Short mmCIF file of C-alpha atoms and ligand atoms in Angstrom, two decimals:
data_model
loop_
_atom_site.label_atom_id
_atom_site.label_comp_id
_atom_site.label_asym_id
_atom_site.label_seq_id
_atom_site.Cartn_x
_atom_site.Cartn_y
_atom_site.Cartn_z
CA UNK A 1 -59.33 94.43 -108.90
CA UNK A 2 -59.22 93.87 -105.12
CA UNK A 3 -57.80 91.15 -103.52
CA UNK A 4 -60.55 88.65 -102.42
CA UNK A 5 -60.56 88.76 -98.23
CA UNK A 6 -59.23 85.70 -96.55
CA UNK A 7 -60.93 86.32 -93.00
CA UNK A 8 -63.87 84.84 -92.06
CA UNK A 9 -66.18 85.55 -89.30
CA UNK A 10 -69.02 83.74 -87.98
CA UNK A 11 -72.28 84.75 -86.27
CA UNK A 12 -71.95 84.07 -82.47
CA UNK A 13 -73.78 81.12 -82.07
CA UNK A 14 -75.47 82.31 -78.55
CA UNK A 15 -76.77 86.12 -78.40
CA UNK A 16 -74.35 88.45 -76.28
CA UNK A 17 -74.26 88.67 -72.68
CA UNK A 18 -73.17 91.77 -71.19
CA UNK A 19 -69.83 91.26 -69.65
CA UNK A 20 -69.39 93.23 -66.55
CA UNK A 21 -65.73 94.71 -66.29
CA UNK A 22 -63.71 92.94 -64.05
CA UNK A 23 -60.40 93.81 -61.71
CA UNK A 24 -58.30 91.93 -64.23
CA UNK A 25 -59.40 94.07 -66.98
CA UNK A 26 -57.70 97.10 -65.21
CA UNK A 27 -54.52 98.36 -65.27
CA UNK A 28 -52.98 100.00 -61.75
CA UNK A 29 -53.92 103.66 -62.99
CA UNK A 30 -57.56 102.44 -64.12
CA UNK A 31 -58.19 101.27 -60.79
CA UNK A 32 -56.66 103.46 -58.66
CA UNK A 33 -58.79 106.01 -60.75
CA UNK A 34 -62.17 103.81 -60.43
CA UNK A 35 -61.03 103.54 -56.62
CA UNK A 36 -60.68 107.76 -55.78
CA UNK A 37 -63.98 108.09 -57.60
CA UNK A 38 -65.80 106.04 -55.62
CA UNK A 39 -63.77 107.88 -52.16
CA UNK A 40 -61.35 105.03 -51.31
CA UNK A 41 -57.87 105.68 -50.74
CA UNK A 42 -55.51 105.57 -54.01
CA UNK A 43 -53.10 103.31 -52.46
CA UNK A 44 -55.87 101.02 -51.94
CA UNK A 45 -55.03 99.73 -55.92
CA UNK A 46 -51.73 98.86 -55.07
CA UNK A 47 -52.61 96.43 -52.54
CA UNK A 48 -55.45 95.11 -54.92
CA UNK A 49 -52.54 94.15 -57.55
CA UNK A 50 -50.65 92.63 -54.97
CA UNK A 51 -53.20 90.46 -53.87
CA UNK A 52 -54.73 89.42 -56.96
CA UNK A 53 -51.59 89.33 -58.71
CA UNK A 54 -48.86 87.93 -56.26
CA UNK A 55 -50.94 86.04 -53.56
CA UNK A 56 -52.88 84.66 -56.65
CA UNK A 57 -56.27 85.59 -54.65
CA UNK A 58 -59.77 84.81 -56.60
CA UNK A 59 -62.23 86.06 -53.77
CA UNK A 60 -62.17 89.72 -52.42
CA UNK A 61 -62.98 87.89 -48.73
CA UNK A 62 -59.26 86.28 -49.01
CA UNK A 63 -58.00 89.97 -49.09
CA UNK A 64 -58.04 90.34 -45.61
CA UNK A 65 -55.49 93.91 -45.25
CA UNK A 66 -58.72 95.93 -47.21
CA UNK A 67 -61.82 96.90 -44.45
CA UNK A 68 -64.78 94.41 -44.72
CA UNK A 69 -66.97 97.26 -46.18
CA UNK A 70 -64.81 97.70 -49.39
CA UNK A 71 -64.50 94.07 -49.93
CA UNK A 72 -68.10 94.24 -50.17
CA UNK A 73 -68.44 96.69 -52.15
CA UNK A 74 -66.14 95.06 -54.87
CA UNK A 75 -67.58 91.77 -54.75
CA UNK A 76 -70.72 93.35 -55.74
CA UNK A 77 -69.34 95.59 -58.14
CA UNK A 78 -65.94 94.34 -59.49
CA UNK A 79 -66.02 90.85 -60.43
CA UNK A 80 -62.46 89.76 -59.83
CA UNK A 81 -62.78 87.07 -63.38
CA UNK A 82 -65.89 85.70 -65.10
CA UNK A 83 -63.79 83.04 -65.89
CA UNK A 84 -65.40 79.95 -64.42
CA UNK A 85 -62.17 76.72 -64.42
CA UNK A 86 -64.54 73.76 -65.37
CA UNK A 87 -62.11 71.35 -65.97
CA UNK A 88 -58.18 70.61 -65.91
CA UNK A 89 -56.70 67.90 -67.46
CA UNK A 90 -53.03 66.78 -66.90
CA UNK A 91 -50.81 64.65 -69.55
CA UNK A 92 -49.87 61.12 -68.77
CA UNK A 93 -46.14 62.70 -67.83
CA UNK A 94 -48.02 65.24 -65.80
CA UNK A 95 -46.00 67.57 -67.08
CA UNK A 96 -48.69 69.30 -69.57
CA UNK A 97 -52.16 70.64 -67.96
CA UNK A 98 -54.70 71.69 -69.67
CA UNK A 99 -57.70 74.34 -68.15
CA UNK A 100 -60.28 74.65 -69.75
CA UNK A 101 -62.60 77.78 -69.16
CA UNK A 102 -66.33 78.80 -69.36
CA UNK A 103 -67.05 82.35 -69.96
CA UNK A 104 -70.09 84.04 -68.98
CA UNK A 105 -71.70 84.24 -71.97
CA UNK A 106 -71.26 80.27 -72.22
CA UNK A 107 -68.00 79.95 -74.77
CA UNK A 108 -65.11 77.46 -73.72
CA UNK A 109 -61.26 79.33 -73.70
CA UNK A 110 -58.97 76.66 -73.20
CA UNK A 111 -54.94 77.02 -72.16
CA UNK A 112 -52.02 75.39 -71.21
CA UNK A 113 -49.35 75.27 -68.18
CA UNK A 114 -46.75 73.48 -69.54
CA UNK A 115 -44.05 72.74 -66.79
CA UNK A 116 -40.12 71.94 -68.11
CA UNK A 117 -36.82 71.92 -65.62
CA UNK A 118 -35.47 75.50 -66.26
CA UNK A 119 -38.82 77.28 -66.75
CA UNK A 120 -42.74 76.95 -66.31
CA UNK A 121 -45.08 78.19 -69.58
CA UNK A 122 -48.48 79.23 -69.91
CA UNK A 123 -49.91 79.23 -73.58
CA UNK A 124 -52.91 81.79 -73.43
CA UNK A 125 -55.95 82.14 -75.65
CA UNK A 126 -56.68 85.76 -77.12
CA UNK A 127 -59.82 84.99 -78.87
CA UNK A 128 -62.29 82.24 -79.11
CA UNK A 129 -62.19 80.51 -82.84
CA UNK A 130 -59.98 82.44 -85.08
CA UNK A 131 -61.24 84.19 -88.79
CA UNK A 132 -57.93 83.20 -90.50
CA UNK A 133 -58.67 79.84 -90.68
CA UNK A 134 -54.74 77.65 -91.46
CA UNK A 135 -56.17 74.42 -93.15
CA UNK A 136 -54.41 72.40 -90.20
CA UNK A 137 -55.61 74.44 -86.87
CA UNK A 138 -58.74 73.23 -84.83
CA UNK A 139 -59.52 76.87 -83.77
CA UNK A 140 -59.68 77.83 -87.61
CA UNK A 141 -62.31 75.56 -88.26
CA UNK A 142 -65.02 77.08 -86.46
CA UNK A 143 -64.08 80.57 -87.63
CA UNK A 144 -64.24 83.84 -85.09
CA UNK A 145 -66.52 83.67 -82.45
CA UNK A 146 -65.38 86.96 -80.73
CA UNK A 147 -62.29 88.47 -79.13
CA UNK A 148 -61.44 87.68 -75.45
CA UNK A 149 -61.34 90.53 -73.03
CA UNK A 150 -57.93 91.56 -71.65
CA UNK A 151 -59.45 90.50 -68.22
CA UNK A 152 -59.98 87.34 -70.02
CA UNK A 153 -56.95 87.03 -70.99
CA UNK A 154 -55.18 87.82 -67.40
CA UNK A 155 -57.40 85.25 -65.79
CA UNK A 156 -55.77 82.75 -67.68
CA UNK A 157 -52.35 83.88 -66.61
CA UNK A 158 -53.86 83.92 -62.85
CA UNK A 159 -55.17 80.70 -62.48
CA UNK A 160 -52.32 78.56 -64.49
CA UNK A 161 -50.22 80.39 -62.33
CA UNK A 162 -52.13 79.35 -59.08
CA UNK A 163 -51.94 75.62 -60.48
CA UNK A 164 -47.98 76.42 -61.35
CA UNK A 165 -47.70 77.49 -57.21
CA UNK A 166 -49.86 73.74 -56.12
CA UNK A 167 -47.46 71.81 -58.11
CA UNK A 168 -44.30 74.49 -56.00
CA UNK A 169 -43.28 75.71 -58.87
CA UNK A 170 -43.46 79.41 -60.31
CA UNK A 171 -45.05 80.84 -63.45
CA UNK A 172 -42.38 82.28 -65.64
CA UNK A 173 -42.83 82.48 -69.26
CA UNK A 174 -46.25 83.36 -70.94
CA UNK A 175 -46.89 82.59 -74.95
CA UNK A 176 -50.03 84.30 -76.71
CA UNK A 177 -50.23 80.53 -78.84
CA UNK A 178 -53.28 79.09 -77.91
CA UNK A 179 -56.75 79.92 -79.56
CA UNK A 180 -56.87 83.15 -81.64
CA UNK A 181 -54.61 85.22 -83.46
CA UNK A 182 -53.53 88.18 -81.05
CA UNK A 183 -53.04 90.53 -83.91
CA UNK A 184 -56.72 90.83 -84.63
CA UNK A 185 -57.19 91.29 -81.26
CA UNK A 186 -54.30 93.56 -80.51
CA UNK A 187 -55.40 96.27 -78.04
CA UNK A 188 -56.94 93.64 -75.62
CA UNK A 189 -53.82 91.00 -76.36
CA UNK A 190 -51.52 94.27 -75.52
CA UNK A 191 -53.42 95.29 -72.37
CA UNK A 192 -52.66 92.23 -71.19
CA UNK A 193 -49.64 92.17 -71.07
CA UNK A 194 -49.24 95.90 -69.39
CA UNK A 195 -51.50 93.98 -66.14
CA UNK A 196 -49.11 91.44 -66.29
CA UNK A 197 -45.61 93.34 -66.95
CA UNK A 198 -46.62 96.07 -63.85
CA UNK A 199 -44.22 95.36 -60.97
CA UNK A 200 -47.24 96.34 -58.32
CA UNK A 201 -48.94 92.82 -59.42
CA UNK A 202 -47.57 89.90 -61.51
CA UNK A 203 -44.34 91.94 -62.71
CA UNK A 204 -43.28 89.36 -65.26
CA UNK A 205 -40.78 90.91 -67.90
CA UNK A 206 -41.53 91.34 -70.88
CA UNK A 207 -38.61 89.10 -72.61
CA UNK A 208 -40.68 86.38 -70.86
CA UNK A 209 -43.77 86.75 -72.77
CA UNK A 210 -43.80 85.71 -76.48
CA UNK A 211 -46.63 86.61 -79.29
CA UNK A 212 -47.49 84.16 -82.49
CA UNK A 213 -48.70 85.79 -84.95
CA UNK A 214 -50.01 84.42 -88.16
CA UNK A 215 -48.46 87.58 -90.22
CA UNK A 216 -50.54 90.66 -89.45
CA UNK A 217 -47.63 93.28 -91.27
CA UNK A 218 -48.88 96.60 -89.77
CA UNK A 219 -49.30 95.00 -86.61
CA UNK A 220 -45.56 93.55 -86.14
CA UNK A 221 -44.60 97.96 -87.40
CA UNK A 222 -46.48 98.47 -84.53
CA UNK A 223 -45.24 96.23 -82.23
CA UNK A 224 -41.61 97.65 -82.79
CA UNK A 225 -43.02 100.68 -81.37
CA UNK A 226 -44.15 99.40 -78.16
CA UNK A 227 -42.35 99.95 -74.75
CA UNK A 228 -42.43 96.27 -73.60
CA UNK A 229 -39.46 93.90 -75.24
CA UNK A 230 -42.07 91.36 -75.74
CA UNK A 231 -41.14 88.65 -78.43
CA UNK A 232 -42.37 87.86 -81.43
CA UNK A 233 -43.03 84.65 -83.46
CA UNK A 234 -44.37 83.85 -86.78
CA UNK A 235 -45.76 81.12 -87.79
CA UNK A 236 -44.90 80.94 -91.67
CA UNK A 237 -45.28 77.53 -92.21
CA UNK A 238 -44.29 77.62 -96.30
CA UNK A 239 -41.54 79.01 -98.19
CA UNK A 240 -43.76 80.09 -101.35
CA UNK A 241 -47.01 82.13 -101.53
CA UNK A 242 -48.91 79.37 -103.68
CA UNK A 243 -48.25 76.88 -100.80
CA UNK A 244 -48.50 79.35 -97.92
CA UNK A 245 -52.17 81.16 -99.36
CA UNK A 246 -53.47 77.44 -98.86
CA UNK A 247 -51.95 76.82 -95.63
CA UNK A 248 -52.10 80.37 -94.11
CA UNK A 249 -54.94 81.86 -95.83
CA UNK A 250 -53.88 85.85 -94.66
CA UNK A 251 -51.21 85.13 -96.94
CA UNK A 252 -53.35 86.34 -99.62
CA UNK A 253 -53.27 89.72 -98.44
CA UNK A 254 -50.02 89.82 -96.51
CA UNK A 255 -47.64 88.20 -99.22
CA UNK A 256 -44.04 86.39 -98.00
CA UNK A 257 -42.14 89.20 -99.25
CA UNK A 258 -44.13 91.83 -97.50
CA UNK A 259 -44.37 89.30 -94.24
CA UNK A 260 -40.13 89.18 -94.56
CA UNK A 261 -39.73 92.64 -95.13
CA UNK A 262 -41.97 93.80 -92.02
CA UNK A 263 -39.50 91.01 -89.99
CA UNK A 264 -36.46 92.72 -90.98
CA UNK A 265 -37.50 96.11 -90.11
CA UNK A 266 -38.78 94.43 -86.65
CA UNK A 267 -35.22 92.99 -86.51
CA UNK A 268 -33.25 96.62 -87.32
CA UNK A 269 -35.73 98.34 -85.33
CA UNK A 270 -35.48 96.11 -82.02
CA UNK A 271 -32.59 94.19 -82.23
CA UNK A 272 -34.78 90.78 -81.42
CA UNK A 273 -34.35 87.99 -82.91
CA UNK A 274 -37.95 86.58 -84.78
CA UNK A 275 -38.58 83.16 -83.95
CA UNK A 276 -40.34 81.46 -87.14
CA UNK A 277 -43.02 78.81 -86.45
CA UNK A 278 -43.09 76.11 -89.44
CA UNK A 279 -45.72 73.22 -88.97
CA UNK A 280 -44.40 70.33 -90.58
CA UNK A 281 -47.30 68.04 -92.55
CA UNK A 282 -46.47 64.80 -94.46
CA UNK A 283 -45.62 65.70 -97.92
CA UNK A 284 -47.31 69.48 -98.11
CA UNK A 285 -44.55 71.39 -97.00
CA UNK A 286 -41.70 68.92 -95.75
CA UNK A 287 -39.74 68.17 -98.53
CA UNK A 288 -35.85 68.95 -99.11
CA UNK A 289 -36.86 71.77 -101.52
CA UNK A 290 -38.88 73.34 -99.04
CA UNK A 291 -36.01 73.43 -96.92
CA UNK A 292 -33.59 74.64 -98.59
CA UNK A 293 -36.43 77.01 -100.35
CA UNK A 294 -36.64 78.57 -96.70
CA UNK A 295 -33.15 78.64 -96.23
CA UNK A 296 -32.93 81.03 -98.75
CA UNK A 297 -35.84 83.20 -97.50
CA UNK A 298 -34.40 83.52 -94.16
CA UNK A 299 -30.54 84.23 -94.83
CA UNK A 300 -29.19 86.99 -93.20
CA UNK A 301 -32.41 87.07 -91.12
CA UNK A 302 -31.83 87.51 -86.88
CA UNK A 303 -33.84 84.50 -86.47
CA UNK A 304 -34.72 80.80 -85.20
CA UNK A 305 -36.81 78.23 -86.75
CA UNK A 306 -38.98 76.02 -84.27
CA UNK A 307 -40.34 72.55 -86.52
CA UNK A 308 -43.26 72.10 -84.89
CA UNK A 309 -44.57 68.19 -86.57
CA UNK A 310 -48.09 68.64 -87.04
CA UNK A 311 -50.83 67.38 -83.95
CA UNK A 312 -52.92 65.58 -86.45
CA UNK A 313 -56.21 66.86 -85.51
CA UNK A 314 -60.17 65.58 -86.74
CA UNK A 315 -60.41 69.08 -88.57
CA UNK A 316 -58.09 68.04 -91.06
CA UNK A 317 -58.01 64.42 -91.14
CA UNK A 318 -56.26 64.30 -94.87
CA UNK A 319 -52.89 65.96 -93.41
CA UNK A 320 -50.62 63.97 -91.24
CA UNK A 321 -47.17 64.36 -89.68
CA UNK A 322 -44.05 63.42 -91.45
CA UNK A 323 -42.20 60.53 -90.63
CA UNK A 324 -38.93 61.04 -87.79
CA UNK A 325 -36.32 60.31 -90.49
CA UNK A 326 -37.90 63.20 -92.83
CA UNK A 327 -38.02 66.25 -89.65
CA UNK A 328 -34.56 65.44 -89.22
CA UNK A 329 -33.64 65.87 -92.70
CA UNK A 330 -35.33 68.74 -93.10
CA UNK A 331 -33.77 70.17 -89.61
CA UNK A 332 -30.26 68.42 -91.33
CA UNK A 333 -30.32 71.24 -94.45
CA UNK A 334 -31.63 73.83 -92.32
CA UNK A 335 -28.43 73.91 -90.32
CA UNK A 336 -26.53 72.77 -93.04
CA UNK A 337 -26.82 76.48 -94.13
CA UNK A 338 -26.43 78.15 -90.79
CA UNK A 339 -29.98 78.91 -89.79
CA UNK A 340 -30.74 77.62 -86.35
CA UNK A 341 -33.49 75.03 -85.95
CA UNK A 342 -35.17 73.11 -83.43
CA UNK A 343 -37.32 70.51 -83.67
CA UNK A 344 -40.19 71.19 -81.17
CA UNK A 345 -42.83 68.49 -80.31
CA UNK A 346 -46.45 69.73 -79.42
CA UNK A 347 -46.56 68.93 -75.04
CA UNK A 348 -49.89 67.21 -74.35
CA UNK A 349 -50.88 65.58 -77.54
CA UNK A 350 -52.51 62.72 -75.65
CA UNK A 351 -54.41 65.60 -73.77
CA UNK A 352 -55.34 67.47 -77.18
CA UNK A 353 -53.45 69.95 -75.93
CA UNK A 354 -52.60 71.36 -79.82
CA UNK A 355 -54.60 74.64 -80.49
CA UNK A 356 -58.19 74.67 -80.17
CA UNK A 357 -58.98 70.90 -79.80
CA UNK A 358 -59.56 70.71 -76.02
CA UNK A 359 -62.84 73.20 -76.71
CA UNK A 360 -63.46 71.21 -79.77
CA UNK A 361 -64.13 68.07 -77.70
CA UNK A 362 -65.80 70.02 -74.79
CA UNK A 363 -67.90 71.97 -77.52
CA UNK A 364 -69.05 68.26 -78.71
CA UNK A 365 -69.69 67.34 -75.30
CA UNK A 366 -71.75 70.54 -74.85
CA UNK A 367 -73.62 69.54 -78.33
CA UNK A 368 -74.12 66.08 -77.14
CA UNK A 369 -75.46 67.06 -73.53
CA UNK A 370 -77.75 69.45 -74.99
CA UNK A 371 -79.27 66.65 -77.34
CA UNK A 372 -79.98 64.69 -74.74
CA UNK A 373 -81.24 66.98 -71.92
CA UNK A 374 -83.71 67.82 -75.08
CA UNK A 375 -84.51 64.31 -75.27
CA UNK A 376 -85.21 64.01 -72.21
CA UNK A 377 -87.93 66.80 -72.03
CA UNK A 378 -89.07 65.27 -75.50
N1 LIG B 401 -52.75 82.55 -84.31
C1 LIG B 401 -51.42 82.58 -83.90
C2 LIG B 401 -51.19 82.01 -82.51
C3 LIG B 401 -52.00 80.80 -82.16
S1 LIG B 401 -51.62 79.34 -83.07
C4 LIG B 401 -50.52 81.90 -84.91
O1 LIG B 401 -51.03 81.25 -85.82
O2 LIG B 401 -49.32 82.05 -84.80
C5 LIG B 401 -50.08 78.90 -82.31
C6 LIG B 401 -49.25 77.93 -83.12
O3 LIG B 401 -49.88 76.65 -83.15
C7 LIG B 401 -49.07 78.37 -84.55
O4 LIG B 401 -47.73 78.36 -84.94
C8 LIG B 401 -49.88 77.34 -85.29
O5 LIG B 401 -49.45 77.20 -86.56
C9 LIG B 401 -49.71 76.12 -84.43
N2 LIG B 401 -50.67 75.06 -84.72
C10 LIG B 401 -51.99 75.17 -84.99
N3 LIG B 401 -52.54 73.97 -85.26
C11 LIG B 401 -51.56 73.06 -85.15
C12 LIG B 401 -51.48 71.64 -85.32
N4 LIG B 401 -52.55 70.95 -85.65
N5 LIG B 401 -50.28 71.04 -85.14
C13 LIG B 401 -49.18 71.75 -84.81
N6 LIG B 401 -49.19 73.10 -84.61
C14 LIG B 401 -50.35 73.75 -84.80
FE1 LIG B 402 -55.78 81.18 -86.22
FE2 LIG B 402 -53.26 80.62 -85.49
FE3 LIG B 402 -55.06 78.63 -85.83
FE4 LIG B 402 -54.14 79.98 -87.95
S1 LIG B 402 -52.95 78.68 -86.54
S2 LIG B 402 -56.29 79.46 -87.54
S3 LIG B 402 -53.94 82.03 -87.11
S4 LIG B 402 -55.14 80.23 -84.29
#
């Protein structure tokens, strides 16, 4: 008998546009490449990364070094993003700011700069909607819509790090944790990251950029065999396959002992520790047997713990965050038997920062607008 799928995929809801390629969808040797074919200089690509990746520039006409005639001929042939920023929204702290993103076929990618003392974050999205569908995550409601582009995915990075340089500071760390599940999106999610790692534009090391995964086991074998250190997070959530296959449904086909096995290879193979994501929720999976239950999974293990309390969101309404005294006793037996924990609040929940519910709310404001321009030609 074969084990029932757990992913689910959606129709897109709006037929496919073509997306044009765009400069952030290249990598220095793809352009330089595009660049000799159409008789520019090679060295011309260098300059392009350093200008759309270090002076942060969104308009060829900024690029002032290149002649006038080749700036032309990119605008008209090389979008720089189809990203269009349609709205930013900043935490009452103003610490946590939220962009939210139209693409050009009309979805909404949302991500987050979050700005602490030692270090400035952006959480990307890889995908819009995700098909594994954890019974606590906005994006898993709506299912997969489709995969973001790696230029997509870059933009991101370049315009949270434009709003990082207005508020003086510097972009340093990016996580893959925002909509989507980069390990069914992997090539894109991994080409990426080479833009952004190349020391001719953005040059951010890979140490600094960190990919959640939901448990994808040949895809954390193959990210041991990558060249870039990136690192690696998985969000695990339960300690036993009954309660994880309702919380996590890829369980199903990616089992905890198979998921822990694939970590410690990871861990032999790169010498990084695993950080392990577990979403706390009011008497599902916070209870001291649950603790000490993962204590046990994880002994031995190169590895921290982040408690993240749930961000009670309107796609799960039943679920809800445990009380202080309970994290902290859960945290309490964690380190009582020497794993390392840390209890990490969700930045921006008055923003609806937590995954997927800023394009929730804009995709209801879409729904609503719609109904009443309808109305109004009614
Ligand atoms: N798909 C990947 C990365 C995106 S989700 C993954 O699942 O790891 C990033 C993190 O946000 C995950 O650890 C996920 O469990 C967490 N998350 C999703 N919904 C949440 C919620 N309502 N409250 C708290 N954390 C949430
Ligand atoms: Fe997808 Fe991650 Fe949300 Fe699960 S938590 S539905 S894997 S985005």
């Amino acid at each position: 008998m074969t084990t029932p799928t757990p992913l689910r995929t959606i129709r897109p809801r709006r037929p496919r546009q073509q997306r044009p390629t765009t400069l952030h969808d290249l990598t220095l040797a793809e352009l330089e490449q595009r660049l000799v074919a159409q008789g520019h200089q090679p060295y011309r690509a260098r300059q392009l990364f350093h200008w759309a990746y270090q002076q942060l520039a969104l308009d060829y006409h900024a690029m002032t070094v290149l002649p006038k005639a080749l700036r032309q001929q990119l605008a008209e042939t090389l979008p720089l993003t189809t990203l269009q920023l349609t709205r930013t929204v900043t935490s009452d702290d103003g610490e946590t700011e939220k962009l939210l993103f139209r693409t050009v076929d009309g979805e909404h990618v949302e991500t987050v700069l979050m700005c602490y003392p030692d270090r400035t974050t952006v959480c990307v999205s890889c995908q819009v909607g995700c098909a594994v569908g954890c019974a606590f995550c906005a994006t898993g409601m709506t299912g997969l819509i489709r995969n973001l582009s790696a230029g997509e995915i870059v933009s991101q990075v370049v315009y949270a790090a434009r709003l990082a340089r207005e508020r003086g500071r510097t972009l340093t760390n990016i996580v893959v944790m925002g909509m989507g599940e980069p390990f069914q999106n992997y090539d894109a999610t991994m080409k990426a990251i080479a833009i952004l790692h190349d020391p001719a534009g953005f040059g951010l090391g890979a140490r600094r950029i960190t990919l959640s995964t939901s448990g994808l086991v040949p895809f954390i074998d193959r990210l041991a065999e990558e060249p870039y250190q990136v690192k690696l997070a998985i969000s695990l959530h339960a300690p036993d396959d009954a309660l994880r296959s309702q919380l996590v449904p890829i369980n199903r086909r990616y089992p905890i002992a198979e998921l822990l096995a694939a970590c410690r290879r990871y861990v032999a193979k790169t010498g990084r520790r695993i950080s392990f994501e577990y979403v706390l929720i009011r008497d599902v999976n916070d209870q001291d047997h649950h603790a000490e239950a993962l204590a046990r999974l994880l002994h031995g293990l190169l590895c921290h713990v982040n408690l993240i309390p749930l961000n009670p969101t309107p796609a799960a309404p039943h679920l809800a965050r445990p009380t202080p005294d309970r994290i902290a006793r859960f945290a309490a037996i964690l380190h009582r038997h020497g794993i390392p924990a840390t209890v990490r609040y969700s930045r921006g929940v008055d923003i609806a920062a937590a995954c997927g519910q800023l394009r929730a709310q804009a995709d209801a404001e879409a729904a609503i607008a719609a109904t009443s321009s309808t109305d109004q030609h009614a």
